[in-house]
PDB file of C-alpha atoms in Angstrom:
ATOM      1  CA  UNK A   1       0.055  -0.013   0.105  1.00  0.00           C
ATOM      2  CA  UNK A   2       1.527   3.215  -1.080  1.00  0.00           C
ATOM      3  CA  UNK A   3       0.717   6.616   0.826  1.00  0.00           C
ATOM      4  CA  UNK A   4       2.259   9.750  -0.881  1.00  0.00           C
ATOM      5  CA  UNK A   5       2.352  13.520  -0.134  1.00  0.00           C
ATOM      6  CA  UNK A   6       4.080  16.624   1.270  1.00  0.00           C
ATOM      7  CA  UNK A   7       6.687  15.847   3.819  1.00  0.00           C
ATOM      8  CA  UNK A   8       4.533  15.110   6.982  1.00  0.00           C
ATOM      9  CA  UNK A   9       5.308  13.614  10.555  1.00  0.00           C
ATOM     10  CA  UNK A  10       6.395   9.783   9.645  1.00  0.00           C
ATOM     11  CA  UNK A  11       4.067   8.689  12.518  1.00  0.00           C
ATOM     12  CA  UNK A  12       1.039  10.214  11.159  1.00  0.00           C
ATOM     13  CA  UNK A  13       1.711   8.904   7.622  1.00  0.00           C
ATOM     14  CA  UNK A  14       2.236   5.075   9.177  1.00  0.00           C
ATOM     15  CA  UNK A  15      -1.012   5.496  10.934  1.00  0.00           C
ATOM     16  CA  UNK A  16      -2.925   5.664   7.745  1.00  0.00           C
ATOM     17  CA  UNK A  17      -1.659   1.803   7.044  1.00  0.00           C
ATOM     18  CA  UNK A  18      -4.014  -0.882   8.297  1.00  0.00           C
ATOM     19  CA  UNK A  19      -2.623  -2.683  11.442  1.00  0.00           C
ATOM     20  CA  UNK A  20      -2.312  -5.793   9.386  1.00  0.00           C
ATOM     21  CA  UNK A  21       0.226  -4.068   7.364  1.00  0.00           C
ATOM     22  CA  UNK A  22       2.063  -2.543  10.240  1.00  0.00           C
ATOM     23  CA  UNK A  23       2.422  -6.248  11.572  1.00  0.00           C
ATOM     24  CA  UNK A  24       4.526  -6.775   8.095  1.00  0.00           C
ATOM     25  CA  UNK A  25       7.297  -4.817  10.054  1.00  0.00           C
ATOM     26  CA  UNK A  26       8.893  -2.573   7.432  1.00  0.00           C
ATOM     27  CA  UNK A  27       7.929   0.681   5.896  1.00  0.00           C
ATOM     28  CA  UNK A  28       9.923   1.725   2.936  1.00  0.00           C
ATOM     29  CA  UNK A  29      10.454   5.400   2.384  1.00  0.00           C
ATOM     30  CA  UNK A  30      10.552   6.787  -1.278  1.00  0.00           C
ATOM     31  CA  UNK A  31      11.112   9.787  -3.190  1.00  0.00           C
ATOM     32  CA  UNK A  32       8.208  10.143  -5.500  1.00  0.00           C
ATOM     33  CA  UNK A  33       8.228  11.290  -9.179  1.00  0.00           C
ATOM     34  CA  UNK A  34       6.884  14.612  -8.129  1.00  0.00           C
ATOM     35  CA  UNK A  35       9.802  15.036  -5.506  1.00  0.00           C
ATOM     36  CA  UNK A  36       7.581  14.294  -2.284  1.00  0.00           C
ATOM     37  CA  UNK A  37       7.837  11.459   0.197  1.00  0.00           C
ATOM     38  CA  UNK A  38       6.031   8.220  -0.630  1.00  0.00           C
ATOM     39  CA  UNK A  39       5.768   5.318   2.196  1.00  0.00           C
ATOM     40  CA  UNK A  40       4.942   1.714   1.046  1.00  0.00           C
ATOM     41  CA  UNK A  41       4.812  -1.534   2.768  1.00  0.00           C
ATOM     42  CA  UNK A  42       6.222  -3.002  -0.536  1.00  0.00           C
ATOM     43  CA  UNK A  43       9.401  -2.266  -2.293  1.00  0.00           C
ATOM     44  CA  UNK A  44       8.841   0.189  -5.353  1.00  0.00           C
ATOM     45  CA  UNK A  45      10.466   0.361  -8.772  1.00  0.00           C
ATOM     46  CA  UNK A  46      11.541   3.359 -10.827  1.00  0.00           C
ATOM     47  CA  UNK A  47      10.404   6.110 -10.977  1.00  0.00           C
ATOM     48  CA  UNK A  48      10.349   6.032  -7.183  1.00  0.00           C
ATOM     49  CA  UNK A  49      13.770   6.391  -5.640  1.00  0.00           C
ATOM     50  CA  UNK A  50      14.624   4.674  -2.457  1.00  0.00           C
ATOM     51  CA  UNK A  51      15.517   6.525   0.669  1.00  0.00           C
ATOM     52  CA  UNK A  52      15.319   4.609   3.743  1.00  0.00           C
ATOM     53  CA  UNK A  53      13.624   1.867   5.706  1.00  0.00           C
ATOM     54  CA  UNK A  54      11.644   1.855   8.955  1.00  0.00           C
ATOM     55  CA  UNK A  55      11.590  -1.237  10.956  1.00  0.00           C
ATOM     56  CA  UNK A  56       8.319  -1.767  12.833  1.00  0.00           C
ATOM     57  CA  UNK A  57       9.515  -4.489  15.135  1.00  0.00           C
ATOM     58  CA  UNK A  58       7.756  -4.362  18.390  1.00  0.00           C
ATOM     59  CA  UNK A  59       5.399  -7.443  18.235  1.00  0.00           C
ATOM     60  CA  UNK A  60       1.816  -7.574  17.853  1.00  0.00           C
ATOM     61  CA  UNK A  61       0.486  -3.959  17.735  1.00  0.00           C
ATOM     62  CA  UNK A  62      -3.562  -5.248  17.790  1.00  0.00           C
ATOM     63  CA  UNK A  63      -5.385  -3.360  20.588  1.00  0.00           C
ATOM     64  CA  UNK A  64      -2.671  -0.666  20.913  1.00  0.00           C
ATOM     65  CA  UNK A  65      -3.997   2.916  20.805  1.00  0.00           C
ATOM     66  CA  UNK A  66      -2.870   5.136  18.125  1.00  0.00           C
ATOM     67  CA  UNK A  67      -1.214   7.297  20.374  1.00  0.00           C
ATOM     68  CA  UNK A  68       0.947   4.169  21.489  1.00  0.00           C
ATOM     69  CA  UNK A  69       2.011   3.485  18.071  1.00  0.00           C
ATOM     70  CA  UNK A  70       3.141   6.984  17.122  1.00  0.00           C
ATOM     71  CA  UNK A  71       5.094   7.013  20.340  1.00  0.00           C
ATOM     72  CA  UNK A  72       6.842   3.712  19.537  1.00  0.00           C
ATOM     73  CA  UNK A  73       7.673   5.238  16.062  1.00  0.00           C
ATOM     74  CA  UNK A  74       9.067   8.389  17.595  1.00  0.00           C
ATOM     75  CA  UNK A  75      11.475   5.976  19.544  1.00  0.00           C
ATOM     76  CA  UNK A  76      12.493   4.154  16.507  1.00  0.00           C
ATOM     77  CA  UNK A  77      13.268   7.642  14.861  1.00  0.00           C
ATOM     78  CA  UNK A  78      15.068   9.024  17.898  1.00  0.00           C
ATOM     79  CA  UNK A  79      17.060   5.975  17.806  1.00  0.00           C
ATOM     80  CA  UNK A  80      18.023   6.848  14.113  1.00  0.00           C
ATOM     81  CA  UNK A  81      19.143  10.301  15.107  1.00  0.00           C
ATOM     82  CA  UNK A  82      21.575   9.062  17.713  1.00  0.00           C
ATOM     83  CA  UNK A  83      23.192   6.261  15.320  1.00  0.00           C
ATOM     84  CA  UNK A  84      23.497   9.026  12.581  1.00  0.00           C
ATOM     85  CA  UNK A  85      24.654  12.176  14.765  1.00  0.00           C
ATOM     86  CA  UNK A  86      28.168  11.872  14.559  1.00  0.00           C
ATOM     87  CA  UNK A  87      27.964  11.430  10.531  1.00  0.00           C
ATOM     88  CA  UNK A  88      25.339  14.229  10.127  1.00  0.00           C
ATOM     89  CA  UNK A  89      26.121  17.531   8.476  1.00  0.00           C
ATOM     90  CA  UNK A  90      23.713  19.915  10.305  1.00  0.00           C
ATOM     91  CA  UNK A  91      22.311  22.460   7.682  1.00  0.00           C
ATOM     92  CA  UNK A  92      23.346  25.979   8.456  1.00  0.00           C
ATOM     93  CA  UNK A  93      20.213  27.876   9.922  1.00  0.00           C
ATOM     94  CA  UNK A  94      21.389  31.350   8.606  1.00  0.00           C
ATOM     95  CA  UNK A  95      19.722  30.335   5.289  1.00  0.00           C
ATOM     96  CA  UNK A  96      16.901  28.249   6.161  1.00  0.00           C
ATOM     97  CA  UNK A  97      14.555  31.185   5.658  1.00  0.00           C
ATOM     98  CA  UNK A  98      15.643  31.799   2.319  1.00  0.00           C
ATOM     99  CA  UNK A  99      15.876  27.838   1.540  1.00  0.00           C
ATOM    100  CA  UNK A 100      12.120  27.612   2.670  1.00  0.00           C
ATOM    101  CA  UNK A 101      10.915  30.403   0.710  1.00  0.00           C
ATOM    102  CA  UNK A 102      12.568  29.234  -2.551  1.00  0.00           C
ATOM    103  CA  UNK A 103      11.394  25.646  -1.882  1.00  0.00           C
ATOM    104  CA  UNK A 104       7.630  26.787  -1.732  1.00  0.00           C
ATOM    105  CA  UNK A 105       8.208  29.331  -4.960  1.00  0.00           C
ATOM    106  CA  UNK A 106       9.804  26.570  -6.946  1.00  0.00           C
ATOM    107  CA  UNK A 107       8.063  23.421  -5.510  1.00  0.00           C
ATOM    108  CA  UNK A 108      10.995  21.827  -4.277  1.00  0.00           C
ATOM    109  CA  UNK A 109      11.549  20.098  -0.956  1.00  0.00           C
ATOM    110  CA  UNK A 110      13.871  22.112   1.189  1.00  0.00           C
ATOM    111  CA  UNK A 111      15.804  19.300   2.062  1.00  0.00           C
ATOM    112  CA  UNK A 112      16.769  19.116  -1.545  1.00  0.00           C
ATOM    113  CA  UNK A 113      18.107  22.611  -1.642  1.00  0.00           C
ATOM    114  CA  UNK A 114      20.154  21.948   1.389  1.00  0.00           C
ATOM    115  CA  UNK A 115      21.612  18.727  -0.217  1.00  0.00           C
ATOM    116  CA  UNK A 116      22.492  20.587  -3.439  1.00  0.00           C
ATOM    117  CA  UNK A 117      24.069  23.673  -1.043  1.00  0.00           C
ATOM    118  CA  UNK A 118      25.898  21.005   1.179  1.00  0.00           C
ATOM    119  CA  UNK A 119      27.412  19.352  -2.014  1.00  0.00           C
ATOM    120  CA  UNK A 120      28.295  22.433  -3.742  1.00  0.00           C
ATOM    121  CA  UNK A 121      29.836  24.813  -1.212  1.00  0.00           C
ATOM    122  CA  UNK A 122      29.310  23.353   2.249  1.00  0.00           C
ATOM    123  CA  UNK A 123      27.580  26.712   3.152  1.00  0.00           C
ATOM    124  CA  UNK A 124      30.340  28.751   1.899  1.00  0.00           C
ATOM    125  CA  UNK A 125      28.835  32.075   0.455  1.00  0.00           C
ATOM    126  CA  UNK A 126      32.165  32.941  -1.207  1.00  0.00           C
ATOM    127  CA  UNK A 127      33.151  29.593  -2.313  1.00  0.00           C
ATOM    128  CA  UNK A 128      34.476  29.488  -5.949  1.00  0.00           C
ATOM    129  CA  UNK A 129      35.205  26.297  -8.038  1.00  0.00           C
ATOM    130  CA  UNK A 130      38.281  25.855 -10.331  1.00  0.00           C
ATOM    131  CA  UNK A 131      36.050  26.511 -13.350  1.00  0.00           C
ATOM    132  CA  UNK A 132      34.394  29.832 -12.008  1.00  0.00           C
ATOM    133  CA  UNK A 133      31.138  28.543 -10.498  1.00  0.00           C
ATOM    134  CA  UNK A 134      30.311  30.533  -7.377  1.00  0.00           C
ATOM    135  CA  UNK A 135      28.327  30.941  -4.109  1.00  0.00           C
ATOM    136  CA  UNK A 136      26.288  28.628  -2.128  1.00  0.00           C
ATOM    137  CA  UNK A 137      25.014  26.628  -5.174  1.00  0.00           C
ATOM    138  CA  UNK A 138      27.775  27.213  -7.208  1.00  0.00           C
ATOM    139  CA  UNK A 139      26.315  29.231 -10.283  1.00  0.00           C
ATOM    140  CA  UNK A 140      28.343  29.528 -13.302  1.00  0.00           C
ATOM    141  CA  UNK A 141      28.321  33.317 -14.939  1.00  0.00           C
ATOM    142  CA  UNK A 142      26.482  32.268 -18.001  1.00  0.00           C
ATOM    143  CA  UNK A 143      23.831  30.295 -16.059  1.00  0.00           C
ATOM    144  CA  UNK A 144      23.576  33.002 -13.495  1.00  0.00           C
ATOM    145  CA  UNK A 145      22.838  35.435 -15.958  1.00  0.00           C
ATOM    146  CA  UNK A 146      19.956  33.459 -17.662  1.00  0.00           C
ATOM    147  CA  UNK A 147      18.480  33.060 -14.460  1.00  0.00           C
ATOM    148  CA  UNK A 148      18.440  36.479 -13.460  1.00  0.00           C
ATOM    149  CA  UNK A 149      21.116  36.584 -10.774  1.00  0.00           C
ATOM    150  CA  UNK A 150      23.363  39.653 -10.757  1.00  0.00           C
ATOM    151  CA  UNK A 151      25.246  38.925  -7.733  1.00  0.00           C
ATOM    152  CA  UNK A 152      26.305  35.363  -7.201  1.00  0.00           C
ATOM    153  CA  UNK A 153      27.561  35.813  -3.662  1.00  0.00           C
ATOM    154  CA  UNK A 154      24.433  37.092  -2.453  1.00  0.00           C
ATOM    155  CA  UNK A 155      22.645  34.048  -0.688  1.00  0.00           C
ATOM    156  CA  UNK A 156      19.014  35.095  -1.691  1.00  0.00           C
ATOM    157  CA  UNK A 157      19.878  35.391  -5.344  1.00  0.00           C
ATOM    158  CA  UNK A 158      21.976  32.438  -5.394  1.00  0.00           C
ATOM    159  CA  UNK A 159      19.867  30.019  -4.004  1.00  0.00           C
ATOM    160  CA  UNK A 160      16.785  31.391  -5.965  1.00  0.00           C
ATOM    161  CA  UNK A 161      18.860  30.969  -9.024  1.00  0.00           C
ATOM    162  CA  UNK A 162      19.912  27.034  -7.857  1.00  0.00           C
ATOM    163  CA  UNK A 163      16.409  26.423  -6.893  1.00  0.00           C
ATOM    164  CA  UNK A 164      15.008  27.824 -10.194  1.00  0.00           C
ATOM    165  CA  UNK A 165      17.509  26.102 -12.011  1.00  0.00           C
ATOM    166  CA  UNK A 166      16.560  22.648 -10.323  1.00  0.00           C
ATOM    167  CA  UNK A 167      12.851  23.125 -11.078  1.00  0.00           C
ATOM    168  CA  UNK A 168      13.645  23.697 -14.746  1.00  0.00           C
ATOM    169  CA  UNK A 169      15.752  20.563 -14.958  1.00  0.00           C
ATOM    170  CA  UNK A 170      13.174  18.562 -13.149  1.00  0.00           C
ATOM    171  CA  UNK A 171      10.476  19.963 -15.500  1.00  0.00           C
ATOM    172  CA  UNK A 172      12.618  18.655 -18.403  1.00  0.00           C
ATOM    173  CA  UNK A 173      13.733  15.317 -17.295  1.00  0.00           C
ATOM    174  CA  UNK A 174      10.097  14.452 -15.948  1.00  0.00           C
ATOM    175  CA  UNK A 175      11.102  14.652 -12.326  1.00  0.00           C
ATOM    176  CA  UNK A 176      13.940  12.141 -12.455  1.00  0.00           C
ATOM    177  CA  UNK A 177      15.862  13.535  -9.598  1.00  0.00           C
ATOM    178  CA  UNK A 178      19.127  11.948 -10.657  1.00  0.00           C
ATOM    179  CA  UNK A 179      18.977  13.063 -14.157  1.00  0.00           C
ATOM    180  CA  UNK A 180      18.036  16.503 -12.795  1.00  0.00           C
ATOM    181  CA  UNK A 181      20.885  16.489 -10.461  1.00  0.00           C
ATOM    182  CA  UNK A 182      23.338  15.159 -13.472  1.00  0.00           C
ATOM    183  CA  UNK A 183      22.027  18.096 -15.465  1.00  0.00           C
ATOM    184  CA  UNK A 184      23.030  20.600 -12.598  1.00  0.00           C
ATOM    185  CA  UNK A 185      26.480  18.999 -12.336  1.00  0.00           C
ATOM    186  CA  UNK A 186      27.440  18.485 -15.953  1.00  0.00           C
ATOM    187  CA  UNK A 187      24.852  20.563 -17.675  1.00  0.00           C
ATOM    188  CA  UNK A 188      21.486  19.370 -19.280  1.00  0.00           C
ATOM    189  CA  UNK A 189      23.281  19.124 -22.987  1.00  0.00           C
ATOM    190  CA  UNK A 190      25.512  16.226 -21.546  1.00  0.00           C
ATOM    191  CA  UNK A 191      22.644  14.293 -20.266  1.00  0.00           C
ATOM    192  CA  UNK A 192      20.668  14.504 -23.597  1.00  0.00           C
ATOM    193  CA  UNK A 193      23.966  13.563 -25.248  1.00  0.00           C
ATOM    194  CA  UNK A 194      24.035  10.230 -23.224  1.00  0.00           C
ATOM    195  CA  UNK A 195      20.560   9.292 -24.070  1.00  0.00           C
ATOM    196  CA  UNK A 196      18.959  10.738 -20.980  1.00  0.00           C
ATOM    197  CA  UNK A 197      21.083   9.029 -18.504  1.00  0.00           C
ATOM    198  CA  UNK A 198      23.624  10.146 -15.823  1.00  0.00           C
ATOM    199  CA  UNK A 199      26.725  10.960 -18.173  1.00  0.00           C
ATOM    200  CA  UNK A 200      29.495   8.397 -17.754  1.00  0.00           C
ATOM    201  CA  UNK A 201      31.641  11.038 -16.067  1.00  0.00           C
ATOM    202  CA  UNK A 202      33.139   9.931 -12.570  1.00  0.00           C
ATOM    203  CA  UNK A 203      32.584  13.583 -10.976  1.00  0.00           C
ATOM    204  CA  UNK A 204      28.994  13.821 -12.149  1.00  0.00           C
ATOM    205  CA  UNK A 205      27.976  10.306 -10.928  1.00  0.00           C
ATOM    206  CA  UNK A 206      29.785  10.921  -7.292  1.00  0.00           C
ATOM    207  CA  UNK A 207      28.222  14.399  -7.201  1.00  0.00           C
ATOM    208  CA  UNK A 208      24.593  12.577  -8.016  1.00  0.00           C
ATOM    209  CA  UNK A 209      25.484   9.783  -5.346  1.00  0.00           C
ATOM    210  CA  UNK A 210      26.656  12.415  -2.590  1.00  0.00           C
ATOM    211  CA  UNK A 211      23.441  14.582  -3.264  1.00  0.00           C
ATOM    212  CA  UNK A 212      21.244  11.765  -2.803  1.00  0.00           C
ATOM    213  CA  UNK A 213      22.876  10.732   0.303  1.00  0.00           C
ATOM    214  CA  UNK A 214      22.490  14.241   1.593  1.00  0.00           C
ATOM    215  CA  UNK A 215      18.916  14.223   0.790  1.00  0.00           C
ATOM    216  CA  UNK A 216      18.313  10.874   2.416  1.00  0.00           C
ATOM    217  CA  UNK A 217      20.068  12.019   5.749  1.00  0.00           C
ATOM    218  CA  UNK A 218      17.914  15.380   5.588  1.00  0.00           C
ATOM    219  CA  UNK A 219      14.744  13.456   5.195  1.00  0.00           C
ATOM    220  CA  UNK A 220      15.651  11.199   7.906  1.00  0.00           C
ATOM    221  CA  UNK A 221      17.159  13.391  10.325  1.00  0.00           C
ATOM    222  CA  UNK A 222      14.505  16.085  10.072  1.00  0.00           C
ATOM    223  CA  UNK A 223      17.094  18.755  10.634  1.00  0.00           C
ATOM    224  CA  UNK A 224      17.430  20.297   7.234  1.00  0.00           C
ATOM    225  CA  UNK A 225      15.530  23.679   7.214  1.00  0.00           C
TER     226      UNK A 225
END
């Protein structure tokens, strides 16, 4: 059974599943084609992208009140946070308001924008790459100009430009997040050149993996934004 929608408290989503499905013990978390979270008691295939697995191993839940089930889920999620704490990059709260604003404007999860910023600049406003990409979301001069960004070191302009570009790429590649990220890194023409697949460039393939890993952590940690 699939549940999909805007990011919501996991416990509330799980409670929509019948008790019999809770007894299956596992809920799979995916990124849906419309870049929202999807939850299922079955493993899904493309275009859904796997993010995480939540194990519901506390025995027979029949007779439990919904509140007690939600409490147990909260405990499981808290345990996950503790396990990942030492490895987790906490998003820079200075930019959360801008990220949230642009996420709403361009119909993106804020967790995705944070994942890209971390991979691109690690929240360094003045970061400049060897190819001349600049700012939080590492915009190239030509791309920035096309997106209406006049100052690439200005956090608001840079984040808006990057978010707008991500939305353009997602629309162009039918909400395939891996292709959109590949296009963000290598250029959309490279994705088209290789038949709408992630180009066989080590840097681009590594970049896509890093952003997806950041995104998975941001969704499951609840700290991004």
